[in-house]
Short mmCIF file of C-alpha atoms in Angstrom, two decimals:
data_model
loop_
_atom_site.label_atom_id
_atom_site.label_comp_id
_atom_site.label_asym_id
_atom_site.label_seq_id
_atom_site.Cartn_x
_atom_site.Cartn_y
_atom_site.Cartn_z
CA UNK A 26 143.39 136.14 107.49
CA UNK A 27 140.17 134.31 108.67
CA UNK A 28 140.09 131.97 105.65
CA UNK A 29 143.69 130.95 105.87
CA UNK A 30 143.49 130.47 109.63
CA UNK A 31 140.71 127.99 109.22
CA UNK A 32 142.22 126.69 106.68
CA UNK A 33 145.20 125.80 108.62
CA UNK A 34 143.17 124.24 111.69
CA UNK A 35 141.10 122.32 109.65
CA UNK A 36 144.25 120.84 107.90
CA UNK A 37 145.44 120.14 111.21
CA UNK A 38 142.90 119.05 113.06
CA UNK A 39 142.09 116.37 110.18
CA UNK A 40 145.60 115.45 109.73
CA UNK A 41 146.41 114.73 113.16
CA UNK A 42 143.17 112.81 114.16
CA UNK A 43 143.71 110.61 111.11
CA UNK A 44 147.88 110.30 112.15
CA UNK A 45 146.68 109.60 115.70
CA UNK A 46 144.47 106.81 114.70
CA UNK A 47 147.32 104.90 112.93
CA UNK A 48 149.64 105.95 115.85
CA UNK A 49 147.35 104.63 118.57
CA UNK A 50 146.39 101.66 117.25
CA UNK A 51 149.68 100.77 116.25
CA UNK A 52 150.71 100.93 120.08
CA UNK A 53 148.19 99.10 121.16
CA UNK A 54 149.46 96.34 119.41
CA UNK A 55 152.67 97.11 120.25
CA UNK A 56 154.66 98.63 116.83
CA UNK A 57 157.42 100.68 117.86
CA UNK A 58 156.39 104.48 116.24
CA UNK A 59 159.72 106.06 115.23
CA UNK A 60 158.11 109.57 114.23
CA UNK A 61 154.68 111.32 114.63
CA UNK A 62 154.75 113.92 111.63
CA UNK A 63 152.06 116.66 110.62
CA UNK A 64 153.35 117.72 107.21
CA UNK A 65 155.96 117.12 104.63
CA UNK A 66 159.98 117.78 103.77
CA UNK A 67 161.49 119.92 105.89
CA UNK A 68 161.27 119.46 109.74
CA UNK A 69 160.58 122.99 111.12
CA UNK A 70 160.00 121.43 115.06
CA UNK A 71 160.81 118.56 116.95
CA UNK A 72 160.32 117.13 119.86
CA UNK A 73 161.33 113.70 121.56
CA UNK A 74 161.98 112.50 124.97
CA UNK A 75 164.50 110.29 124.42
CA UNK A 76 166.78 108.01 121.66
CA UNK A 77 164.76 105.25 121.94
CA UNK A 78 160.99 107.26 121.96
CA UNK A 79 158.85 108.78 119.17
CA UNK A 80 159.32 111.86 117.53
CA UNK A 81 157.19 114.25 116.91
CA UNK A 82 157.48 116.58 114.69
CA UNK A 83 156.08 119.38 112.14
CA UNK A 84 157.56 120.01 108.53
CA UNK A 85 157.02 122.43 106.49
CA UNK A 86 154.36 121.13 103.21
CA UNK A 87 150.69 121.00 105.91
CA UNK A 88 149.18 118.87 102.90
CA UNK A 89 149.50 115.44 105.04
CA UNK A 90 151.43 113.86 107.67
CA UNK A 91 152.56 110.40 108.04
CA UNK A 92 153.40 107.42 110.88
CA UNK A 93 156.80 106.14 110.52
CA UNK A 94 156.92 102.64 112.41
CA UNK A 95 159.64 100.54 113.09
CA UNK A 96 159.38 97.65 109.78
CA UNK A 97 162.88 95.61 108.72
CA UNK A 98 161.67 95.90 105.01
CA UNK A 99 162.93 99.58 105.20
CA UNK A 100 166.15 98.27 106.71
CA UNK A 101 168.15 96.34 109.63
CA UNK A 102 166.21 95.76 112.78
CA UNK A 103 168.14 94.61 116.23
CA UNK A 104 166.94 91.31 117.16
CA UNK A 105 165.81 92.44 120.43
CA UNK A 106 163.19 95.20 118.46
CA UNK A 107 162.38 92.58 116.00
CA UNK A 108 158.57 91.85 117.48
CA UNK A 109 158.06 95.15 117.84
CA UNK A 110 158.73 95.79 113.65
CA UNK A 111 155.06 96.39 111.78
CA UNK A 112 156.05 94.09 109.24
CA UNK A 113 156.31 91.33 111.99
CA UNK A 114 152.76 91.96 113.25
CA UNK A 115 149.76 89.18 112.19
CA UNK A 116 147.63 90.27 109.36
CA UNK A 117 144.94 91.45 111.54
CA UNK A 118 146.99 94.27 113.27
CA UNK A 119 148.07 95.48 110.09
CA UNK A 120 144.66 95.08 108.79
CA UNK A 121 143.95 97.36 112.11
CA UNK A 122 146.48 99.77 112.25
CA UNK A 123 146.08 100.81 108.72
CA UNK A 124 142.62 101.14 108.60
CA UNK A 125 142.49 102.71 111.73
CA UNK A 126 143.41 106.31 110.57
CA UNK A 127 140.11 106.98 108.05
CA UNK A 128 137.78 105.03 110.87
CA UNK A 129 139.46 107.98 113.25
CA UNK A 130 138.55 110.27 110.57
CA UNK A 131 134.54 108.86 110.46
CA UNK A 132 134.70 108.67 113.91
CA UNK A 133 135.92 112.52 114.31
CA UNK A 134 133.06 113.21 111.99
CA UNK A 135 130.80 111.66 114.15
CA UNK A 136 131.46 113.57 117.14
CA UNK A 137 131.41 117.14 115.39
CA UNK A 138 127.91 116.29 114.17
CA UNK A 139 126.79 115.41 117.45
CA UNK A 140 128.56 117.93 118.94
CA UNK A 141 126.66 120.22 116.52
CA UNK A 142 122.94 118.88 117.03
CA UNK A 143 123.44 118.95 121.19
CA UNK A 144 124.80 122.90 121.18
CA UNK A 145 122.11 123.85 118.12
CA UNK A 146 122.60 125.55 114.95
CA UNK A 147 120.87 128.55 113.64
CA UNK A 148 118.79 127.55 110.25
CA UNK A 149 116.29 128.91 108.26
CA UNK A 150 112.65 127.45 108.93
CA UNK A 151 111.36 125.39 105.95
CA UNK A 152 109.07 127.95 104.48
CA UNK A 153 109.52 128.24 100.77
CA UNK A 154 109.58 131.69 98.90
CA UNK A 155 108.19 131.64 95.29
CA UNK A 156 109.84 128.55 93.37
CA UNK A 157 111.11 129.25 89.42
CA UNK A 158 108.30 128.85 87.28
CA UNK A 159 110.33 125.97 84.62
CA UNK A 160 112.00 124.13 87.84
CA UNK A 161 110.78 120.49 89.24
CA UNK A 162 109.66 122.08 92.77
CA UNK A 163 106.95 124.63 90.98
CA UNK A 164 105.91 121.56 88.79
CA UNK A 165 105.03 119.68 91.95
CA UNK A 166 102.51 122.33 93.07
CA UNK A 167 104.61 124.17 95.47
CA UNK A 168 103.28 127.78 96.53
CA UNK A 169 104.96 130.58 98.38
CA UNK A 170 104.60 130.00 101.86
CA UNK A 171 104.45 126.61 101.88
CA UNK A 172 105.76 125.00 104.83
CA UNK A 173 107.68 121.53 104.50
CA UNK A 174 106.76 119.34 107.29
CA UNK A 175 108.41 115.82 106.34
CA UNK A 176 109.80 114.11 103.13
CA UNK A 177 108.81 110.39 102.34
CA UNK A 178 111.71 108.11 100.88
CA UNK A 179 111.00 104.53 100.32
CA UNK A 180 108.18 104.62 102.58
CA UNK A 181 109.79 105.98 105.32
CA UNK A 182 108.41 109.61 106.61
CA UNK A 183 111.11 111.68 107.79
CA UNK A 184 110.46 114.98 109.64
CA UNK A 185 112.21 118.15 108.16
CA UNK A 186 113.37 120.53 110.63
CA UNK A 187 114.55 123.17 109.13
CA UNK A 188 115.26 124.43 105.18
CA UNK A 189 118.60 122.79 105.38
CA UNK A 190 117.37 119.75 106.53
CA UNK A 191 114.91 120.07 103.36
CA UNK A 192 118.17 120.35 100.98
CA UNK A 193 119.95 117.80 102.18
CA UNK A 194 117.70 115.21 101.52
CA UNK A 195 116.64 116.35 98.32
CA UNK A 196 120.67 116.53 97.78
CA UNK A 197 120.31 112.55 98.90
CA UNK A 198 117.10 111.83 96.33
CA UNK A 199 118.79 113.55 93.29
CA UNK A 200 122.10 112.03 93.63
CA UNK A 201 120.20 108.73 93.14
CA UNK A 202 117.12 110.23 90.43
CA UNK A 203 114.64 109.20 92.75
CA UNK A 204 111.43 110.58 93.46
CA UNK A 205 110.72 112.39 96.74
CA UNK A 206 107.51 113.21 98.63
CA UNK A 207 106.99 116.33 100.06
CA UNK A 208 104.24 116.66 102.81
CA UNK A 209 103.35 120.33 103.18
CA UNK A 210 101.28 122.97 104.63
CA UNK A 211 100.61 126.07 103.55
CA UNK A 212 101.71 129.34 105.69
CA UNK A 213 98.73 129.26 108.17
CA UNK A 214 99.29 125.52 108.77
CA UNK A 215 96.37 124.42 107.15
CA UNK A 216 96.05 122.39 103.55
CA UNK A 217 98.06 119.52 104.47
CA UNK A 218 98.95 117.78 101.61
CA UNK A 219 101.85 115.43 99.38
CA UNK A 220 103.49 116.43 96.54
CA UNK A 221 105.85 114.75 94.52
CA UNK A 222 108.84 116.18 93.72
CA UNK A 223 109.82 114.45 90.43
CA UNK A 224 113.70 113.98 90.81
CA UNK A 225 113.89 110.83 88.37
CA UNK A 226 113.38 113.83 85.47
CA UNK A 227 116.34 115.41 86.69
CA UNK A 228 118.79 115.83 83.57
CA UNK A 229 122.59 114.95 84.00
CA UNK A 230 123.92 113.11 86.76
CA UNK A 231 126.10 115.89 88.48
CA UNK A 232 124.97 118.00 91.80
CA UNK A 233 125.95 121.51 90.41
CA UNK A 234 124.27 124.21 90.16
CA UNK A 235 122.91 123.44 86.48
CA UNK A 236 120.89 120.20 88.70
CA UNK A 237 119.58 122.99 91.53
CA UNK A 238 118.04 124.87 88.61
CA UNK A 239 115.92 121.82 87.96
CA UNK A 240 115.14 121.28 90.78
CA UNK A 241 114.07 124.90 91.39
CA UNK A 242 114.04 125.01 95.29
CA UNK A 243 113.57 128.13 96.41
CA UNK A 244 115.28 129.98 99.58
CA UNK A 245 113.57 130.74 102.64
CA UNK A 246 110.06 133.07 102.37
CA UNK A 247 110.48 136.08 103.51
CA UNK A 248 108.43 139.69 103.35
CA UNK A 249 108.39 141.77 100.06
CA UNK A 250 109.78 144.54 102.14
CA UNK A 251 112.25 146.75 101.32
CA UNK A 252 115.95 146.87 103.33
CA UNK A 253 119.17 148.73 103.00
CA UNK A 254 118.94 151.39 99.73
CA UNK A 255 121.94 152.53 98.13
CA UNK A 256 122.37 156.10 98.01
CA UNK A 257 121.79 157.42 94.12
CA UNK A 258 120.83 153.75 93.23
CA UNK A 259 117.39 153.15 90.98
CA UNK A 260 115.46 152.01 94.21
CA UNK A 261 116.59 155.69 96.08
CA UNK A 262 116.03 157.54 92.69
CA UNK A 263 112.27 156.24 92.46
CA UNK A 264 111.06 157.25 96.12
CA UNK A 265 111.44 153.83 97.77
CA UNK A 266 112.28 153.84 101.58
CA UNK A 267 113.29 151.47 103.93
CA UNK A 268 110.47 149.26 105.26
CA UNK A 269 107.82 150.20 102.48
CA UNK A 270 106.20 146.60 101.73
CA UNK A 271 105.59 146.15 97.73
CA UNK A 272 101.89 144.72 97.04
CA UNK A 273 101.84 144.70 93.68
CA UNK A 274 104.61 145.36 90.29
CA UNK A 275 102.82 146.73 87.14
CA UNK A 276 99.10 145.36 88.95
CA UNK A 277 100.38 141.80 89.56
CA UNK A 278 100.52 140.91 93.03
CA UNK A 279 103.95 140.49 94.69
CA UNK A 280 103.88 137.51 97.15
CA UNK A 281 107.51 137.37 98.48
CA UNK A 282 110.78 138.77 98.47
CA UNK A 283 112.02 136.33 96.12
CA UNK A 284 108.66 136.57 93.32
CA UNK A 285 109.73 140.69 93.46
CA UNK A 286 113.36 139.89 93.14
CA UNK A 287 112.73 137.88 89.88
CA UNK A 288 110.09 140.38 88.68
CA UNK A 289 113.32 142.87 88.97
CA UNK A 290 116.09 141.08 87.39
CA UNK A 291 113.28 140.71 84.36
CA UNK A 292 112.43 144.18 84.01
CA UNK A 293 116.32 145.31 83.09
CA UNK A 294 115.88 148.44 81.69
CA UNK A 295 112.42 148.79 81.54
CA UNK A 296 109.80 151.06 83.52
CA UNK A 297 107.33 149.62 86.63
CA UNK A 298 104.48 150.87 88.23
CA UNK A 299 105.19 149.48 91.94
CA UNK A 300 102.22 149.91 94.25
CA UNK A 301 103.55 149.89 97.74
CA UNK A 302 102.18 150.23 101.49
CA UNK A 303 104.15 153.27 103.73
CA UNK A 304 103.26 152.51 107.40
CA UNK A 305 99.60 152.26 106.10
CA UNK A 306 99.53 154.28 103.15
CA UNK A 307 99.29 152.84 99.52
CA UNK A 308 100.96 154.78 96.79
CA UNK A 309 102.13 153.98 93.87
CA UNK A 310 105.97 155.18 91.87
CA UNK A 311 107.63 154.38 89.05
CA UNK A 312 111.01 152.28 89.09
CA UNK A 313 113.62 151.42 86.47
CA UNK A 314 115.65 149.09 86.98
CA UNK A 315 119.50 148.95 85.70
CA UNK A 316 120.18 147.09 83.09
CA UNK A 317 123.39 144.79 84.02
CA UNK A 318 125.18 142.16 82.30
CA UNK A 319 127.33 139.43 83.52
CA UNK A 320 128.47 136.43 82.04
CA UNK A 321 126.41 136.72 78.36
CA UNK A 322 123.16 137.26 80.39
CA UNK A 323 121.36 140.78 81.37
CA UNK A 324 119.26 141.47 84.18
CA UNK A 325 117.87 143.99 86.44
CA UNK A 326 119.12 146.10 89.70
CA UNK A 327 117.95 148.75 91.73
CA UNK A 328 121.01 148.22 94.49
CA UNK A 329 118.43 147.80 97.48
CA UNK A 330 118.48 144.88 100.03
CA UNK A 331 115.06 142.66 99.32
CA UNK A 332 113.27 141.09 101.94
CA UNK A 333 113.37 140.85 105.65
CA UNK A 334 115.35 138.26 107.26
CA UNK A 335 114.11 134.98 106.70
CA UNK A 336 112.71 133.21 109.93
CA UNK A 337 115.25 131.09 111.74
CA UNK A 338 114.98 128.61 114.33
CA UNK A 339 117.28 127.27 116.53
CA UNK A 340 117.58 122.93 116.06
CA UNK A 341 118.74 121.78 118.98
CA UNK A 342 118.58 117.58 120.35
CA UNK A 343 118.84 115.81 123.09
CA UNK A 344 121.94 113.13 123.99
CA UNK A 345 121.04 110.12 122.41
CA UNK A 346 119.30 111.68 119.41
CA UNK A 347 121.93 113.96 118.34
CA UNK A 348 124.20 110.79 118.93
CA UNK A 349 122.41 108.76 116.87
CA UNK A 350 121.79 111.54 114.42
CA UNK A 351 125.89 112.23 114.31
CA UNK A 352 126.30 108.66 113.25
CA UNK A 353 123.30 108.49 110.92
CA UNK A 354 125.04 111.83 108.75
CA UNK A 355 128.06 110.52 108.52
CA UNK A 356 126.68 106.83 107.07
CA UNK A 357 124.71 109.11 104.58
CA UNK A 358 127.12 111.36 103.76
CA UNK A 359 130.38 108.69 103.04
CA UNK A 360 127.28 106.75 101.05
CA UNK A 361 126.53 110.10 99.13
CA UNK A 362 130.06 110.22 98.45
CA UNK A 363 130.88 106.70 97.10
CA UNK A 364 127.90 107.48 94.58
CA UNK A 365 129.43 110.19 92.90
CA UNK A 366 132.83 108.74 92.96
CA UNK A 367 131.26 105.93 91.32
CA UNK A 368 129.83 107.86 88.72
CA UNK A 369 132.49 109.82 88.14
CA UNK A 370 133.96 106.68 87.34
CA UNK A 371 131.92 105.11 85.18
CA UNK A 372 131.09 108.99 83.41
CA UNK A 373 127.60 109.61 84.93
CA UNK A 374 129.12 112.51 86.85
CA UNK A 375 131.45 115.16 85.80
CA UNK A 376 135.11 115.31 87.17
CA UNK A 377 133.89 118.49 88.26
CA UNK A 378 132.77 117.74 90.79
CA UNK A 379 135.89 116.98 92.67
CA UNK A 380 137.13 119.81 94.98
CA UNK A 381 141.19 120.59 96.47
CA UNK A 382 142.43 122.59 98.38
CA UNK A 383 141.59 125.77 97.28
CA UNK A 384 137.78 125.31 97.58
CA UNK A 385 138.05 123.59 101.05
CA UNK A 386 139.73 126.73 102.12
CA UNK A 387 137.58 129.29 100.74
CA UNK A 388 134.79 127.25 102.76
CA UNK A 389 136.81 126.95 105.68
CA UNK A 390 136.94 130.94 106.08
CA UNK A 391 133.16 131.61 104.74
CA UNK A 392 131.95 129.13 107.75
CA UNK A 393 134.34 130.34 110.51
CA UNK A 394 132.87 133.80 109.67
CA UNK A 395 129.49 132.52 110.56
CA UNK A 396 129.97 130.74 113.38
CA UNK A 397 130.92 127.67 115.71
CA UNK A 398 128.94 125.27 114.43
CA UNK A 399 128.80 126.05 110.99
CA UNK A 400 132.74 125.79 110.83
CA UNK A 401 131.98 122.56 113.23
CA UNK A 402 129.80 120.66 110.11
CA UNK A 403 131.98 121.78 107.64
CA UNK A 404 134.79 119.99 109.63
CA UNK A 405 132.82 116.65 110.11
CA UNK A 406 131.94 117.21 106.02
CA UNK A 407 135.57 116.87 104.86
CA UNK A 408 136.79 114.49 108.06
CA UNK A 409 134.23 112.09 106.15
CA UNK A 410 135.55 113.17 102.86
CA UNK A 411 139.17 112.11 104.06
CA UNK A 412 137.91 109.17 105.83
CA UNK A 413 136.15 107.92 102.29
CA UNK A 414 139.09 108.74 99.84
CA UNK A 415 141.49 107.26 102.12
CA UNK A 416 139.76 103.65 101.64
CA UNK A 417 139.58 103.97 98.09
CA UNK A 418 141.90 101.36 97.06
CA UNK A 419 144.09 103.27 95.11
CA UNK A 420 147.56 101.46 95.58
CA UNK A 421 149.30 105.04 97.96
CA UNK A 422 146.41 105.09 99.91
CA UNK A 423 145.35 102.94 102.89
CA UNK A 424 142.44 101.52 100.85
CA UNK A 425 145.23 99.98 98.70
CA UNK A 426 147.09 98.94 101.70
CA UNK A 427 143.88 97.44 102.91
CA UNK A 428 143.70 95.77 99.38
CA UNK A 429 146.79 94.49 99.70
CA UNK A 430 145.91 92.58 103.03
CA UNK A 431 143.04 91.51 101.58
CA UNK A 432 144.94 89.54 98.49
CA UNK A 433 147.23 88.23 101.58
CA UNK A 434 144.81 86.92 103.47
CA UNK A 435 142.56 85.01 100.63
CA UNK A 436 145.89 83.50 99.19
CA UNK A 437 148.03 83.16 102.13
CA UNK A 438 151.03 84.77 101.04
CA UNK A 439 151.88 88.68 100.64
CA UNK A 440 152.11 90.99 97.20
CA UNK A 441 155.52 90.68 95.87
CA UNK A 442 157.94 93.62 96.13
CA UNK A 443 157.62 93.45 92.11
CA UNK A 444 154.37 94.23 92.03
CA UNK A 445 154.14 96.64 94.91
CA UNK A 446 156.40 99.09 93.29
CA UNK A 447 154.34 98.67 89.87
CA UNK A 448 150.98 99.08 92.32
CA UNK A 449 152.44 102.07 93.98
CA UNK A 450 153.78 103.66 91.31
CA UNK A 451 150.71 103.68 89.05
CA UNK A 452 148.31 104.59 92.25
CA UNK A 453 150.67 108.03 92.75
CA UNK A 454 150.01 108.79 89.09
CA UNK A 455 145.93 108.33 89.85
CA UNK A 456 146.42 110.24 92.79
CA UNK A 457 148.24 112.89 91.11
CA UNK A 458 145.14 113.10 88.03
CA UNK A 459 142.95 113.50 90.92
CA UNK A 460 144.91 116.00 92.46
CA UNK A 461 145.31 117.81 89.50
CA UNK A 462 141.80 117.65 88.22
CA UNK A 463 140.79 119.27 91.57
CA UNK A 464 143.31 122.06 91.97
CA UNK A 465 141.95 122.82 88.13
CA UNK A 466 138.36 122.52 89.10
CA UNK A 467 139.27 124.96 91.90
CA UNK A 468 140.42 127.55 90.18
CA UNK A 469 137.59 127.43 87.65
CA UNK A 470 135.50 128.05 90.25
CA UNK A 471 137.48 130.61 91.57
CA UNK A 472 137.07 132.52 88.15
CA UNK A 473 133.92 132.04 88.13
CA UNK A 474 133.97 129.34 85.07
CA UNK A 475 131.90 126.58 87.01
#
């Protein structure tokens, strides 16, 4: 119930905002708006004040909405309405009024990541736990513990507040195969130093999971401690307890949750020798793992929680830097986004990694479980996401509208109705590839075959 909840406000919410910015500006310069609609086909509530005033209503397909202004091409205007017909209007309203519902979108964006950076979010701090030994992160020298302080991109040092912080400018580096510097302390504070992290190696263009491997960042550090057990599970079976902190596995020292967790899912099947501290007292006990296997690959379990909670921090600014900060993510994030599009394109990035509606929902309900202003940034993630696609100039969208202005305006005269139907016509059939491609892509995920 949670995810389709969210899923229906965040539908809304985007909708209208990007409706309302078409049906504002469009007053302004004074289009008559016959109807306000969230949602396709069949009208399921209405409202209007009078004959002669907008209506507003809801239909019954949430997957859009539209602005229906007054315009004689779609048939006979009275003479007295006649100025107040879109098609009447001087280029630059039109130019205005179309592209005025993804620059609501941006601009929505831009408030719900400021929004998010005044009230705080809860985020892991940037301390690393053990990276994978073959990944780009361990081959740059990083060490458990190690505390990222800043990254330096084209010169420019920028702090890192948190782990997320951390990923999403690696996330920015890697979509472009650049190299990023990583200045970093160890857990004590002490050993300052830069590292390189080699992202030009990176193999494959696409940001998937496959890419993260490379890379090989690790989550946040946390204790080698033991959690939650399972009752009649391996960990149980062997004499492990809540709390008891592992030292060492088969005499090799354990130095986080994560090193023990890997040190697990390698021994499937296979006997250790744990040596572990019990409120002061070292023993040692012997521990099996299961053997499982999942997708062609077999790995260890002893169905026991690893780790303590990682340390969080809350990351909270003040006015005019979260303001500034809002705008800055959603420049970087519509630029990340034109990149892959682009490479998608031109087949440096897998189709893949398009998403529909089925993925946006799943996220809507995993964030809304979280909290406020998780559910808050994923909101401002797909308002930009709208905001971008909606410019593409694809003929059906307001990109192609926008394109269409454009040709108007360098020769002087509009596209012909010949060529808008062919325009429109072959831009639904893109749109509908795209569409398609996603809702596939979705439910490969959803089975687990992504």
């Amino acid at each position: 119930m949670t995810t389709v909840l969210a899923f229906l406000v965040t539908l809304g919410v985007l909708i209208a905002v990007h409706e309302w910015g078409h049906f504002q500006v469009a007053r302004w310069c004074g289009v008559r708006v016959l109807r306000f609609s969230i949602g396709f086909g069949r009208v399921i509530w209405r409202r209007q004040r009078d004959a002669s005033s907008t209506e507003y209503t809801l239909s019954l397909l949430p997957l859009g909405g539209y602005v229906r202004m007054l315009d004689s091409r779609e048939g006979p205007v009275p003479e007295a309405w006649r100025a107040q017909a879109f098609d009447q209007q001087p280029l630059r309203s039109r130019v205005a009024i179309v592209a005025a519902g993804p620059l609501a979108n941006l601009l929505l964006a831009a408030l719900l990541f400021t929004a998010t950076h005044w009230i705080g979010t809860r985020e892991p701090a940037a301390y690393l736990a053990t990276p994978p030994a073959a990944g780009l992160a361990a081959q740059a020298g990083l060490q458990p513990g190690d505390r990222v302080d800043a990254v330096i991109d084209d010169d420019e040092r920028l702090e890192i507040r948190s782990l997320t912080d951390l990923r999403w400018r690696i996330t920015q580096a890697a979509a472009e195969h650049r190299p990023l510097q990583l200045e970093v302390t160890d857990e004590r504070g002490n050993h300052r130093r830069v590292l390189t992290l080699a992202l030009d190696r990176l193999q494959g263009h696409d940001l998937d999971a496959a890419t993260w491997r490379q890379i090989g960042l690790p989550g946040p550090w946390t204790d080698p401690v033991m959690g939650t057990l399972v009752a009649g599970g391996p960990a149980e079976q062997a004499g492990l307890r809540q709390g008891d902190r592992v030292l060492r596995v088969d005499d090799v020292p354990v130095a986080d949750g994560a090193a023990l967790r890997e040190r697990i899912r390698q021994g499937a099947g296979q006997p250790m020798r744990w040596t572990i501290d019990r409120s002061g007292v070292v023993m040692q006990l012997e521990v099996q793992p299961r053997r499982v296997e999942e997708g062609g690959q077999v790995f260890g379990r002893i169905d026991a929680y690893i780790g303590e909670p990682p340390q969080m921090l809350t990351v909270r600014m003040g006015p005019i830097e979260g303001a500034l900060r809002g705008v800055r993510q959603v420049l970087e994030t519509a630029q990340l986004s034109l990149k892959m599009l682009g490479r998608m394109l031109i087949g440096e990035a897998s189709v893949k990694n398009l998403s529909g509606p089925l993925t946006i929902a799943d996220y809507a309900g995993q964030t809304a479980r979280v909290g406020l202003t998780e559910f808050l940034v994923f909101l401002a993630n797909v308002s930009v996401g709208l905001g971008v696609l909606n410019l593409l100039p694809l003929p059906i969208l307001d990109g192609g509208h926008l394109m269409y202005y454009l040709f108007e305006g360098l020769t002087g005269r509009p596209v012909t109705d010949v060529w808008l139907r062919r325009l429109q016509r072959g831009g639904a059939v893109v749109l509908l590839l795209m569409m398609s491609i996603a809702l596939s892509n979705d439910v490969a995920r959803l089975l687990g075959l992504h």
